[in-house]
PDB file of C-alpha atoms in Angstrom:
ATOM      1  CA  UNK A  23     -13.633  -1.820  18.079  1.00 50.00           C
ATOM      2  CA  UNK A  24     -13.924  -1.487  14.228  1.00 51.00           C
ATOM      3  CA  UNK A  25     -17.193  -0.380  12.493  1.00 58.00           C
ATOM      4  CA  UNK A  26     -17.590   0.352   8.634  1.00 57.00           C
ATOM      5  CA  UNK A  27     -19.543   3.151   7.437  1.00 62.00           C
ATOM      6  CA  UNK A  28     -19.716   5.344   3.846  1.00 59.00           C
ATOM      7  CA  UNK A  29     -16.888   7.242   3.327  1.00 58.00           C
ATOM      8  CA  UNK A  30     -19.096  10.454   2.814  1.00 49.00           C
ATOM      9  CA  UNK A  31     -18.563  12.682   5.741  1.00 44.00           C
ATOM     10  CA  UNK A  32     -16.102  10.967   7.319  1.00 45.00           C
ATOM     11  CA  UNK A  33     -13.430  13.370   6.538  1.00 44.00           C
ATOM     12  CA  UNK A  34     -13.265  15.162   9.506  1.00 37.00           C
ATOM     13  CA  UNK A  35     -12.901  11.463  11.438  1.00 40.00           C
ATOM     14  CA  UNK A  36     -10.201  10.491   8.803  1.00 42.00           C
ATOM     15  CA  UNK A  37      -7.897  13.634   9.957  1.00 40.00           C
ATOM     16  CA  UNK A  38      -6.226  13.595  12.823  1.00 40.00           C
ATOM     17  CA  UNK A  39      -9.476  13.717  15.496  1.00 42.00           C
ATOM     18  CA  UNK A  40      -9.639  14.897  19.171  1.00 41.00           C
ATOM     19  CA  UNK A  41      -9.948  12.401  21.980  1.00 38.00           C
ATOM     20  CA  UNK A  42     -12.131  13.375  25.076  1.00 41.00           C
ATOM     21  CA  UNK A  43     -10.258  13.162  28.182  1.00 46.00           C
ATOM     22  CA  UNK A  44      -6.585  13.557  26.006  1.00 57.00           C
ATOM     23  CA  UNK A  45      -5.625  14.825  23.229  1.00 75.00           C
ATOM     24  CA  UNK A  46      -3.391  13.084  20.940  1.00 79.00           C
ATOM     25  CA  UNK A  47       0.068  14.850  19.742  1.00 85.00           C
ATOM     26  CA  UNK A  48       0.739  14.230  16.046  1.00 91.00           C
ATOM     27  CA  UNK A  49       4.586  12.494  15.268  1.00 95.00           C
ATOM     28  CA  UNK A  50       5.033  12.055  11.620  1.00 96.00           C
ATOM     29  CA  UNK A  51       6.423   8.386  11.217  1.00 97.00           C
ATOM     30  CA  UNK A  52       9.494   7.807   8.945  1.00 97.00           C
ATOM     31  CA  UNK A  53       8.895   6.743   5.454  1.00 97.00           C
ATOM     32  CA  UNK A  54      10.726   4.515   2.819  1.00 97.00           C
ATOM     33  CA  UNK A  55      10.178   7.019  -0.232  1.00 96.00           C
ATOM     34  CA  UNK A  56      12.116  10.105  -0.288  1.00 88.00           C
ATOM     35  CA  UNK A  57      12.811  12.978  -3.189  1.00 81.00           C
ATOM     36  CA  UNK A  58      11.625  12.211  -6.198  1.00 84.00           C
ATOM     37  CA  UNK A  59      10.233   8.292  -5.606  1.00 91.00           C
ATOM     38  CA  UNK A  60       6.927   8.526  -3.811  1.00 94.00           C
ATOM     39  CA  UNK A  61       5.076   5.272  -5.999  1.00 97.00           C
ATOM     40  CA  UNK A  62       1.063   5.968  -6.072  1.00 98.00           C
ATOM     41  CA  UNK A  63      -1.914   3.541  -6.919  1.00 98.00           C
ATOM     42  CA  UNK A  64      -4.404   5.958  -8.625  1.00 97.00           C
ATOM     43  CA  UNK A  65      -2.838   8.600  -7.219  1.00 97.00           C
ATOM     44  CA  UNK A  66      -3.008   7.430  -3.616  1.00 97.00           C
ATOM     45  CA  UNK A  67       1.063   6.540  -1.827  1.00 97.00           C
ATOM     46  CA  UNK A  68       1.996   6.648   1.873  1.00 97.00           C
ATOM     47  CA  UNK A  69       2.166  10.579   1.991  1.00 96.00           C
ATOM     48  CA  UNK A  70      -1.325  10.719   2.249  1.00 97.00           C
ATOM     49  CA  UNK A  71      -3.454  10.691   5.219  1.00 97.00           C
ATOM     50  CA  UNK A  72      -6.879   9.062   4.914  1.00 96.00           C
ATOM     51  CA  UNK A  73      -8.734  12.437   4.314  1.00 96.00           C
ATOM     52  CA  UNK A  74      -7.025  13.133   1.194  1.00 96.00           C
ATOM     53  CA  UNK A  75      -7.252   9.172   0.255  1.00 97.00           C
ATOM     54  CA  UNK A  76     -11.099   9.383   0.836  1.00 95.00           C
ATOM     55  CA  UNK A  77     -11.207  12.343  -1.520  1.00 95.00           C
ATOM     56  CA  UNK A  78      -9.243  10.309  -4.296  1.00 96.00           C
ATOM     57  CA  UNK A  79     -11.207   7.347  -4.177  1.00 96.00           C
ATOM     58  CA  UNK A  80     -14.193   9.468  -4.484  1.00 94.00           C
ATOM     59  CA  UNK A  81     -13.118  11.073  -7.482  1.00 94.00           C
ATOM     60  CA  UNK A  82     -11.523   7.932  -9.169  1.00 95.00           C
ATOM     61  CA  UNK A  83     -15.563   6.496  -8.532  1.00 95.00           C
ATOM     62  CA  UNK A  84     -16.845   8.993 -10.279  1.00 93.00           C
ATOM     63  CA  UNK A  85     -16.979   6.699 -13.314  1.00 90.00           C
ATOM     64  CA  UNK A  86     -18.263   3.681 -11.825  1.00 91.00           C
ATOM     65  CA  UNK A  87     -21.880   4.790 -10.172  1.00 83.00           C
ATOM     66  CA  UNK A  88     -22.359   1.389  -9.017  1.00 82.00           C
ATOM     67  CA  UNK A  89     -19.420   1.112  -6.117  1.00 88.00           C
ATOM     68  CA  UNK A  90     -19.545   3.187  -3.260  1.00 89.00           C
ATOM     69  CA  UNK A  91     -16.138   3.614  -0.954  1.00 92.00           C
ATOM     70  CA  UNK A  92     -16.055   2.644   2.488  1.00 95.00           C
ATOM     71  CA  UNK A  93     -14.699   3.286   5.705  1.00 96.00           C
ATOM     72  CA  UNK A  94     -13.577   1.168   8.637  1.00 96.00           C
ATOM     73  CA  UNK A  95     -13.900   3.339  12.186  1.00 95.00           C
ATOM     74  CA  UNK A  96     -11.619   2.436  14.651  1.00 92.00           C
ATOM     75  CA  UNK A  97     -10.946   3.778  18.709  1.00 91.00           C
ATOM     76  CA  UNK A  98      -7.376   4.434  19.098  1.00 91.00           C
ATOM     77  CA  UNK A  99      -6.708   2.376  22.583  1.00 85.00           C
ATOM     78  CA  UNK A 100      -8.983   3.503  25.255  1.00 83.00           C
ATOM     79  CA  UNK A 101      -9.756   6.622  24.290  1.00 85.00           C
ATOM     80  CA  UNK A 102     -12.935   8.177  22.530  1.00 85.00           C
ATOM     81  CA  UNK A 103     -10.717   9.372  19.664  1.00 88.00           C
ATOM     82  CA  UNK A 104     -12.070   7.455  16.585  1.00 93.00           C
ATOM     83  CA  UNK A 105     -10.267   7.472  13.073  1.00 95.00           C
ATOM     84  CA  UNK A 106     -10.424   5.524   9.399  1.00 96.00           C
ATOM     85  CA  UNK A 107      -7.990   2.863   9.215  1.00 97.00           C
ATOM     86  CA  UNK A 108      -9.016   1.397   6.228  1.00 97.00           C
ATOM     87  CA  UNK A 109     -10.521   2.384   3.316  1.00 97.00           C
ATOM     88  CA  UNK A 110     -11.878   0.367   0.452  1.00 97.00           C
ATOM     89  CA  UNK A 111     -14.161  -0.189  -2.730  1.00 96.00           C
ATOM     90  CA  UNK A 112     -15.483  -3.087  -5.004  1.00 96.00           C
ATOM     91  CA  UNK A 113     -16.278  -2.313  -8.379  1.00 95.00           C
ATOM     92  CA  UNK A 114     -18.379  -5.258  -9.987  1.00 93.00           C
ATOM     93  CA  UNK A 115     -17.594  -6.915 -13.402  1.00 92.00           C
ATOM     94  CA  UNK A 116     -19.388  -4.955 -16.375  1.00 90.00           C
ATOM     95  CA  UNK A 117     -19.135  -5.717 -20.103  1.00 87.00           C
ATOM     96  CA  UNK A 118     -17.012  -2.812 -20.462  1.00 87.00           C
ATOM     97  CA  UNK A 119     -14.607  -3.404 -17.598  1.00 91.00           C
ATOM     98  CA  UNK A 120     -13.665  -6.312 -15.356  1.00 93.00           C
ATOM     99  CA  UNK A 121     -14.146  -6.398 -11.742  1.00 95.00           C
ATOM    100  CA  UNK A 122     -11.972  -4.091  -9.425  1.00 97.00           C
ATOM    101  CA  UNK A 123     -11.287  -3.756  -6.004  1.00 97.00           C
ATOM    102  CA  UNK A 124      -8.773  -1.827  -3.656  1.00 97.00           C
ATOM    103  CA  UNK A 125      -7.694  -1.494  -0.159  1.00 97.00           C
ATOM    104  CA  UNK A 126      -6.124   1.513   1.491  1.00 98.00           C
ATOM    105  CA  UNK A 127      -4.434   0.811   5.607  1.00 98.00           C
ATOM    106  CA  UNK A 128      -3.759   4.231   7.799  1.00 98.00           C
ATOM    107  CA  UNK A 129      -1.780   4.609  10.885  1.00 97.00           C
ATOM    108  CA  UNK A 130      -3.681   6.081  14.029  1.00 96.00           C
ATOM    109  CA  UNK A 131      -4.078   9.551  14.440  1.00 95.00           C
ATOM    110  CA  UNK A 132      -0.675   9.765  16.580  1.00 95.00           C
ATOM    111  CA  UNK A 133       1.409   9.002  13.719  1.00 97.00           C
ATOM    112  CA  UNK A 134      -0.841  11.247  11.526  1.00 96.00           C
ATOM    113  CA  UNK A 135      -2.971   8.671   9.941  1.00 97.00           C
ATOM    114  CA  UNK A 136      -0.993   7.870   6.931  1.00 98.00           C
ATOM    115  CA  UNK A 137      -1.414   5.282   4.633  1.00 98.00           C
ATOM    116  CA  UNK A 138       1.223   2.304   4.845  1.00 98.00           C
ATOM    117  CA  UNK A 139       0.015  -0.565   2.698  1.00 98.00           C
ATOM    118  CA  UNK A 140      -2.427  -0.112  -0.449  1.00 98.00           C
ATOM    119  CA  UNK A 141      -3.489  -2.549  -2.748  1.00 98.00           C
ATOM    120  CA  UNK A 142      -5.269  -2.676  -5.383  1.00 98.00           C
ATOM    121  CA  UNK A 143      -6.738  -5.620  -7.922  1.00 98.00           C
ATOM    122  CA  UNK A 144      -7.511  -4.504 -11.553  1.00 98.00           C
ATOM    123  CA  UNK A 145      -9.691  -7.260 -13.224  1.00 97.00           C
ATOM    124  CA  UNK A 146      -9.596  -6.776 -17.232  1.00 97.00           C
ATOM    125  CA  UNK A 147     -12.705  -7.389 -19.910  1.00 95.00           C
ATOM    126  CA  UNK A 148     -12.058 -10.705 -21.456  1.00 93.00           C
ATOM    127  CA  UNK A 149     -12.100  -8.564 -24.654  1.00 93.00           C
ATOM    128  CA  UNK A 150     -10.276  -5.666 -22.965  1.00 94.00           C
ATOM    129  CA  UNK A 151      -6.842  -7.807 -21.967  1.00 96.00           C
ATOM    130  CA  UNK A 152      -3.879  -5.870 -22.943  1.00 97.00           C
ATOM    131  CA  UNK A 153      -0.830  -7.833 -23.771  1.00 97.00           C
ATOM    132  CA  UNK A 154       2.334  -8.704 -20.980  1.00 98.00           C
ATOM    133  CA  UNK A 155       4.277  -6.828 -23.159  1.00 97.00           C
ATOM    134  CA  UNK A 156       1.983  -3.304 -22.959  1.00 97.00           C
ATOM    135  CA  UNK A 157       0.851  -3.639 -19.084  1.00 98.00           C
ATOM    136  CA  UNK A 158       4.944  -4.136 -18.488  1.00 98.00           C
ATOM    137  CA  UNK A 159       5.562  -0.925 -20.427  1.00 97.00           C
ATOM    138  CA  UNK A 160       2.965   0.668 -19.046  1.00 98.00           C
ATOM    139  CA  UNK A 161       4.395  -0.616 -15.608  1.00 98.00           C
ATOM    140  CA  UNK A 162       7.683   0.799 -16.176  1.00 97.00           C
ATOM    141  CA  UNK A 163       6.470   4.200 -17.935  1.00 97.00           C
ATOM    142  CA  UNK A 164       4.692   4.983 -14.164  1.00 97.00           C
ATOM    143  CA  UNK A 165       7.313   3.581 -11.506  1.00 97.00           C
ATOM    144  CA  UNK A 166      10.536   2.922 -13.463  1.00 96.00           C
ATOM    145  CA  UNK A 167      13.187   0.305 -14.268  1.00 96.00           C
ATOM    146  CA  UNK A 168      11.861  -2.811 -11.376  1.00 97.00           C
ATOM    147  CA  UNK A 169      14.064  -4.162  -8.992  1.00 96.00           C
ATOM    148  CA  UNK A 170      13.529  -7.269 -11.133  1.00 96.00           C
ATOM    149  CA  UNK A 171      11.181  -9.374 -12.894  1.00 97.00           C
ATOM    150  CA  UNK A 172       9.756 -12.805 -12.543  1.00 96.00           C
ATOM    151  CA  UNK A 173       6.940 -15.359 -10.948  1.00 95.00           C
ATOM    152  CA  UNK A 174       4.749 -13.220 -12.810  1.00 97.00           C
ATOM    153  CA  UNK A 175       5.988 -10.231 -11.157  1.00 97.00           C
ATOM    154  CA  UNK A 176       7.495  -6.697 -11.778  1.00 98.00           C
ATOM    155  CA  UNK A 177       9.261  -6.292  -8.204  1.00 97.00           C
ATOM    156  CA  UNK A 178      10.266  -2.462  -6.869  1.00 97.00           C
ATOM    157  CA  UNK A 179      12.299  -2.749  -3.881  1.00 96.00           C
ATOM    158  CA  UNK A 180      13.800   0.615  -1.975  1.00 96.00           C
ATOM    159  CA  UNK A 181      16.232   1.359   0.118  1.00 94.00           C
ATOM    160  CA  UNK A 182      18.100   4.406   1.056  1.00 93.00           C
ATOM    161  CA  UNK A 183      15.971   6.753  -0.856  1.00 91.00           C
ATOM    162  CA  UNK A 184      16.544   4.728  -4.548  1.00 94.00           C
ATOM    163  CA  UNK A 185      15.173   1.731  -6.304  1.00 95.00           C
ATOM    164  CA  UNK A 186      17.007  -1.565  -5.338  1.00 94.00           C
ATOM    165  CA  UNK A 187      19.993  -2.669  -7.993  1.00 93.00           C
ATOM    166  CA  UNK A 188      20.342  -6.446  -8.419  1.00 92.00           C
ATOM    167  CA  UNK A 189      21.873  -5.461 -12.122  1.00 91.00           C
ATOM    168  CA  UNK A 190      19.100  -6.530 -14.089  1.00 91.00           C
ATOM    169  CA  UNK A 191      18.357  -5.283 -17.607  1.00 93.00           C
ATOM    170  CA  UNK A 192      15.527  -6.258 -19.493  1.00 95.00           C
ATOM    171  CA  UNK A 193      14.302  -5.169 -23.136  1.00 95.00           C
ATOM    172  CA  UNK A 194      10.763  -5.304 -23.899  1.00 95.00           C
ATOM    173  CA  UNK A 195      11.273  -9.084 -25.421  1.00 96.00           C
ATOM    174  CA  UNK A 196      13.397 -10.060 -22.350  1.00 97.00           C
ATOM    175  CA  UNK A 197      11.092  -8.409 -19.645  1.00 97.00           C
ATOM    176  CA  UNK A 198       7.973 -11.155 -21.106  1.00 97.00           C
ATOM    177  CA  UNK A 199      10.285 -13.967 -21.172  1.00 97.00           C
ATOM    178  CA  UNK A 200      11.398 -13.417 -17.423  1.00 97.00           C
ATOM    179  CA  UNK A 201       7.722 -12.317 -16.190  1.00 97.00           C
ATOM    180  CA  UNK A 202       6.923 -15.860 -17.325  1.00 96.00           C
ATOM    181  CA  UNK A 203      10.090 -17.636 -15.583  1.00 96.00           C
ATOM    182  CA  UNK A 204      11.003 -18.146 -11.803  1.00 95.00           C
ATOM    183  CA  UNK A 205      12.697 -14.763 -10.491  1.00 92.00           C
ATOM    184  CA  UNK A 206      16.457 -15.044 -11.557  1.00 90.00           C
ATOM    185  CA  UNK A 207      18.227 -17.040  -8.546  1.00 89.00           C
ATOM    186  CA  UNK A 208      21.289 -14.689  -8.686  1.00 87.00           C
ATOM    187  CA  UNK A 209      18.680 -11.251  -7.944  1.00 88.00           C
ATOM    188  CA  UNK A 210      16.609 -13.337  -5.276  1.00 85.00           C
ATOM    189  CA  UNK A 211      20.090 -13.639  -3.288  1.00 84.00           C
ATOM    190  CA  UNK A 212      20.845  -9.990  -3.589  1.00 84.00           C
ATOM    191  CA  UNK A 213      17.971  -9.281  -1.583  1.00 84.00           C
ATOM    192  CA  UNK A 214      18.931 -10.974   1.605  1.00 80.00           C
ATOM    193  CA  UNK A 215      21.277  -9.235   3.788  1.00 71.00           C
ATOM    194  CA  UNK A 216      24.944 -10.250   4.200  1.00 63.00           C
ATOM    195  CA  UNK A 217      23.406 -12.847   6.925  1.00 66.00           C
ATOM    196  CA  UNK A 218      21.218 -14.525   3.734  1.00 62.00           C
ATOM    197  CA  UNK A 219      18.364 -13.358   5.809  1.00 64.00           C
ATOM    198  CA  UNK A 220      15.362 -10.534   5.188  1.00 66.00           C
ATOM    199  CA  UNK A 221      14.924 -11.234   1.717  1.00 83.00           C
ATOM    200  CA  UNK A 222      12.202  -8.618   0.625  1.00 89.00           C
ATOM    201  CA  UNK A 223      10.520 -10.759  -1.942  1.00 91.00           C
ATOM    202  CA  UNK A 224       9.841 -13.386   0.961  1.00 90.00           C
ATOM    203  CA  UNK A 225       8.473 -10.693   3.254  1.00 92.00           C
ATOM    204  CA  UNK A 226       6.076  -9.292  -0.041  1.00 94.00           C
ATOM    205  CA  UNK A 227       4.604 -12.689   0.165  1.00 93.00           C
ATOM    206  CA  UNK A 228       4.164 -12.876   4.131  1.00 93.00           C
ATOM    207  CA  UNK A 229       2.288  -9.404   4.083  1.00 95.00           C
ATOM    208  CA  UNK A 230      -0.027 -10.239   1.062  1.00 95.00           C
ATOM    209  CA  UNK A 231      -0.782 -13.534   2.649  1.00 95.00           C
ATOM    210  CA  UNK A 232      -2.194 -11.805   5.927  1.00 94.00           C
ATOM    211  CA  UNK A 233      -5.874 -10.813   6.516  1.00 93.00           C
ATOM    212  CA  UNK A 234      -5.054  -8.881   9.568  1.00 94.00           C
ATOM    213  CA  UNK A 235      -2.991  -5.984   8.207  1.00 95.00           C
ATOM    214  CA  UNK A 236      -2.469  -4.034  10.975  1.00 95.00           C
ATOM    215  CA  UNK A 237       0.398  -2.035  12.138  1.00 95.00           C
ATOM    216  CA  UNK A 238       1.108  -4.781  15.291  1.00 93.00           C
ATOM    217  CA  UNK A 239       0.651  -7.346  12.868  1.00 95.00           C
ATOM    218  CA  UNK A 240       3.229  -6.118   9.607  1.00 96.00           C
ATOM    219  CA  UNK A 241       5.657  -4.487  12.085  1.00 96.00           C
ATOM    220  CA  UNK A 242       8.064  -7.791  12.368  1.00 94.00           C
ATOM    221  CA  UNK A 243       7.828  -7.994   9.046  1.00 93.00           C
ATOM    222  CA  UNK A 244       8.673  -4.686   8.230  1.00 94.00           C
ATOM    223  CA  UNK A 245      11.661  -4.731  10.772  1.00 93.00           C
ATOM    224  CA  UNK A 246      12.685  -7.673   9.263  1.00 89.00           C
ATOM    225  CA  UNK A 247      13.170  -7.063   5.752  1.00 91.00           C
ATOM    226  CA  UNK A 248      16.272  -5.804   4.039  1.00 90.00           C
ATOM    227  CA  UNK A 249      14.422  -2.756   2.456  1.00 93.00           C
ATOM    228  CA  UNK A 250      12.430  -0.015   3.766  1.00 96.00           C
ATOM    229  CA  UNK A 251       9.569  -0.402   0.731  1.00 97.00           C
ATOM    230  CA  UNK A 252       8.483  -2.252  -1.700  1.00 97.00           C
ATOM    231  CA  UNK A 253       5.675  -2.159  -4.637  1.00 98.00           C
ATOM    232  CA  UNK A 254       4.532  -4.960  -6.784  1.00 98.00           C
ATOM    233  CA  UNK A 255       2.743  -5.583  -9.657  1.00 98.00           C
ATOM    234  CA  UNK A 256       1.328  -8.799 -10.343  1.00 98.00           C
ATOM    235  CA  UNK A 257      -0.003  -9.882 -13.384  1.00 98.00           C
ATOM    236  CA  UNK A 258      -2.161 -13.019 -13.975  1.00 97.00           C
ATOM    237  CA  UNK A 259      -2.108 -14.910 -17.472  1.00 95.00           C
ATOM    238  CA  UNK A 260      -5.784 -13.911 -19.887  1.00 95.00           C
ATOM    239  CA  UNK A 261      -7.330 -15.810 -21.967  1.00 93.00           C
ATOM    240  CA  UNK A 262      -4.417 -16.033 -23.785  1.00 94.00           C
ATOM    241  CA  UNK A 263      -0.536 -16.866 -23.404  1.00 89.00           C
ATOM    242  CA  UNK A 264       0.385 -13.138 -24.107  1.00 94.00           C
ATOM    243  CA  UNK A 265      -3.148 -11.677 -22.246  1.00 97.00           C
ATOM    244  CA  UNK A 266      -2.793  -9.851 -18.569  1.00 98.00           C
ATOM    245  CA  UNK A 267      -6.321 -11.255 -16.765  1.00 97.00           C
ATOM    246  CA  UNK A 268      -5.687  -9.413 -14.202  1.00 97.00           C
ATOM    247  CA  UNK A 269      -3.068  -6.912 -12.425  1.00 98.00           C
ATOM    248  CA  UNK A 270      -2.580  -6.735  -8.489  1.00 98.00           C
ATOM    249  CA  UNK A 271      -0.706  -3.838  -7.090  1.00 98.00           C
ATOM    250  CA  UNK A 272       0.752  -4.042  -4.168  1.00 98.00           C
ATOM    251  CA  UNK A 273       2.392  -0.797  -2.075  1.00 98.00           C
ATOM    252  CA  UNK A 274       3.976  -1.514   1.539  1.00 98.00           C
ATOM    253  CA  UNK A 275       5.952   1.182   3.031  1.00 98.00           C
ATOM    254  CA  UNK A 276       7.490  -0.575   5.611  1.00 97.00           C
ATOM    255  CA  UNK A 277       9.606   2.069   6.989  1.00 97.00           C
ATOM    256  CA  UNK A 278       6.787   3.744   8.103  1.00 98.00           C
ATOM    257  CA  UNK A 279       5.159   0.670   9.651  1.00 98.00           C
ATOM    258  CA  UNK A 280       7.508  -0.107  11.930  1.00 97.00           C
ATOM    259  CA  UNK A 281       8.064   3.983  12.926  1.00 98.00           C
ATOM    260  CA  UNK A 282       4.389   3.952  13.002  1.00 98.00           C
ATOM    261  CA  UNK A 283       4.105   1.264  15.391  1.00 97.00           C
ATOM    262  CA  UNK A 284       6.641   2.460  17.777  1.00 96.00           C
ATOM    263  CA  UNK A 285       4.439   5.561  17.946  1.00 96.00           C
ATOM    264  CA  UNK A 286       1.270   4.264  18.198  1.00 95.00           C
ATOM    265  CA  UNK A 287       2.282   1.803  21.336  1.00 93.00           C
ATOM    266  CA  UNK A 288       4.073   5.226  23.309  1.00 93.00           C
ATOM    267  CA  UNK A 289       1.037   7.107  22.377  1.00 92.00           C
ATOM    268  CA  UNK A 290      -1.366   4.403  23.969  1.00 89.00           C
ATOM    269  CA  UNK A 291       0.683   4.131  26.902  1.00 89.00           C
ATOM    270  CA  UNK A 292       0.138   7.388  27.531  1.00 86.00           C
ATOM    271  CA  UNK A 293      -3.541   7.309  26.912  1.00 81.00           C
ATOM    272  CA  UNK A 294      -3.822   4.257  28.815  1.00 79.00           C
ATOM    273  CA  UNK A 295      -1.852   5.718  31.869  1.00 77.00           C
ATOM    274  CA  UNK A 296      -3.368   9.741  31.487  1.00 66.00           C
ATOM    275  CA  UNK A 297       0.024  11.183  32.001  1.00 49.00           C
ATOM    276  CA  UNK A 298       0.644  12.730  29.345  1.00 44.00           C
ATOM    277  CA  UNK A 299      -2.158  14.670  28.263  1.00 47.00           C
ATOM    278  CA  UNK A 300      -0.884  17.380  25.386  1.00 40.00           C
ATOM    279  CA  UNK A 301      -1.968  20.487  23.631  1.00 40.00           C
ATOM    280  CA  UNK A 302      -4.953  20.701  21.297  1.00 43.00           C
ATOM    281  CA  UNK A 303      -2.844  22.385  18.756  1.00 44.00           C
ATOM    282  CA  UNK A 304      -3.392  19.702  16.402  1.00 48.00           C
ATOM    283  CA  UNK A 305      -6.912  19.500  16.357  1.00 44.00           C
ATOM    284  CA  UNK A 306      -9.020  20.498  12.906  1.00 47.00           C
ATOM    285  CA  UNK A 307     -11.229  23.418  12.964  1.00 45.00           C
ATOM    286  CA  UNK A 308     -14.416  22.775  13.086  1.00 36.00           C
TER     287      UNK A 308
END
C-alpha cells in the first residue's frame, strides 16, 4: 500500500522504522561506487538513506517557495513497519528559471533504506540556455571524463570501483560534435560482455522507460547489465543549435538493486513466516 504525504516530519518514518509484531534487522546492500566515485544529483547519491535525502531536498527548496517535497509511504510486506520509498518535487516554470522536477527511489528498511535510482530533470529559461559546450564542461568538471558521448548523451558507466574505458577522448570541440552524433559503434560494443550481451547503454534505456521503478521491477535489469552503475546526463537541443533546453540526470546504482532485492525478499519471508523475529538494536530513539 503506497500513500504520499509532505516530507515534513517524516524523518523518523524515512529511517530505518520498527515493525509491530517483528522487528526488522538492518543488512547494508552492496553498492556500485566505491573510494573516491560516489556521483551525487544536488548532493543526493546511493549512500544516502531517505532521512538525509529528505533533509537535502529541503534545503535545495529553500529557493523555490513555491514546490514543496513529497513523500511516498509504503508497508514493507505484511508488517506494520512503514517507510519512504520515494521522494520527489516539481518546481514550476518561472521567468527566472525553467521548470524542474526530481525523483529519489529507497530500498526498504531491511536493506537500510538507501537510495538506488535518482533522477532529476533541469528545465532551462529560454533566455537562461547555456551552450552544449558549457553544460558538457560543467558535466565533466562534477563527475569526470564519461564513459562516452553521444545520442545526446554524456554516458558514466562503472565497474569494479572505476569509470568504464571504451578509449574515448574528446576535446571540448570534439565532445559537441559527438553529443550531436549516434554513440560511436566501436564504444557501444565495448559495453556488452564477451557474449555481445548486457550492454549498459541498452539497460539505461529499459530503466528510464519504466514507470514502476521498484526494486522487483529494475532487479533483472540490474543483474543483467555488464556494469554495476551507471549515471547519465541528457541534454535536449534549446532554442538554438548550440542551446541545452533541458538536462536529465539519471543515477542507477544497480549493484545495490539487485543486493537490495535479495534482501528485501529474505527479509519478507521472514516477516511473512514470523520466524525470525530479531533484536530492536536498530531501532531510532525516540
Amino acid at each position: 500500500m503506497l500513500r504520499s504525504t509532505m516530507l515534513a516530519g517524516v524523518a523518523l518514518v524515512a529511517a530505518a522504522t520498527t515493525a509491530m509484531g517483528f522487528d526488522i534487522k538492518v543488512q547494508t546492500p552492496d553498492t556500485a561506487f566505491t573510494g573516491k566515485l560516489h556521483p551525487d544529483i544536488i548532493g543526493i547519491s546511493s549512500d544516502d538513506d531517505a532521512a538525509k535525502a529528505g533533509g537535502v531536498y529541503e534545503s535545495y527548496l529553500k529557493d523555490f517557495p513555491n514546490a514543496k517535497p513529497q513523500a511516498k509511504q509504503q508497508k514493507f510486506g505484511n508488517t506494520d513497519t512503514v517507510y519512504v520509498s520515494e521522494m520527489t518535487f516539481n518546481v514550476p516554470a518561472a521567468t527566472e528559471h525553467g521548470a524542474e522536477s526530481m525523483q529519489a527511489h529507497f530500498t526498504s528498511p531491511a536493506s537500510g533504506n538507501f537510495a538506488y535510482y535518482i533522477t532529476r530533470d533541469l528545465g532551462f529559461a529560454k533566455d537562461k540556455q547555456p551552450t552544449q559546450r558549457d553544460m558538457i564542461q560543467l558535466v565533466i568538471d562534477k563527475y569526470g571524463k564519461p564513459t562516452a558521448i553521444g545520442d545526446g548523451r554524456l554516458y558514466y558507466f562503472y565497474k569494479k570501483g572505476k569509470i568504464v574505458s571504451v578509449k574515448q577522448k574528446y576535446t571540448p570541440d570534439s565532445a559537441v560534435a559527438a553529443l550531436n552524433q549516434p554513440i560511436n559503434p566501436k564504444a557501444a560494443v565495448a559495453l556488452n560482455d564477451s557474449n555481445g550481451r548486457g550492454s549498459c547503454v541498452a539497460v539505461l534505456k529499459h530503466i528510464q522507460a519504466e514507470t514502476d521503478r521498484s526494486l522487483d521491477r529494475l532487479e533483472s535489469e540490474a543483474k543483467s547489465a555488464n556494469c554495476d552503475g551507471l549515471l547519465d546526463v541528457t541534454l535536449s537541443p534549446g532554442n538554438a543549435a548550440d542551446r541545452v533546453a533541458k538536462a536529465v540526470f539519471t543515477l542507477a546504482d544497480l549493484k545495490r538493486i539487485a543486493s537490495a532485492a535479495k534482501i528485501d525478499a529474505v527479509a519478507r519471508a521472514a516477516a511473512k513466516s514470523g520466524n525470525s523475529k530479531t533484536s530492536t538494536a536498530n531501532a531510532p530513539r525516540l
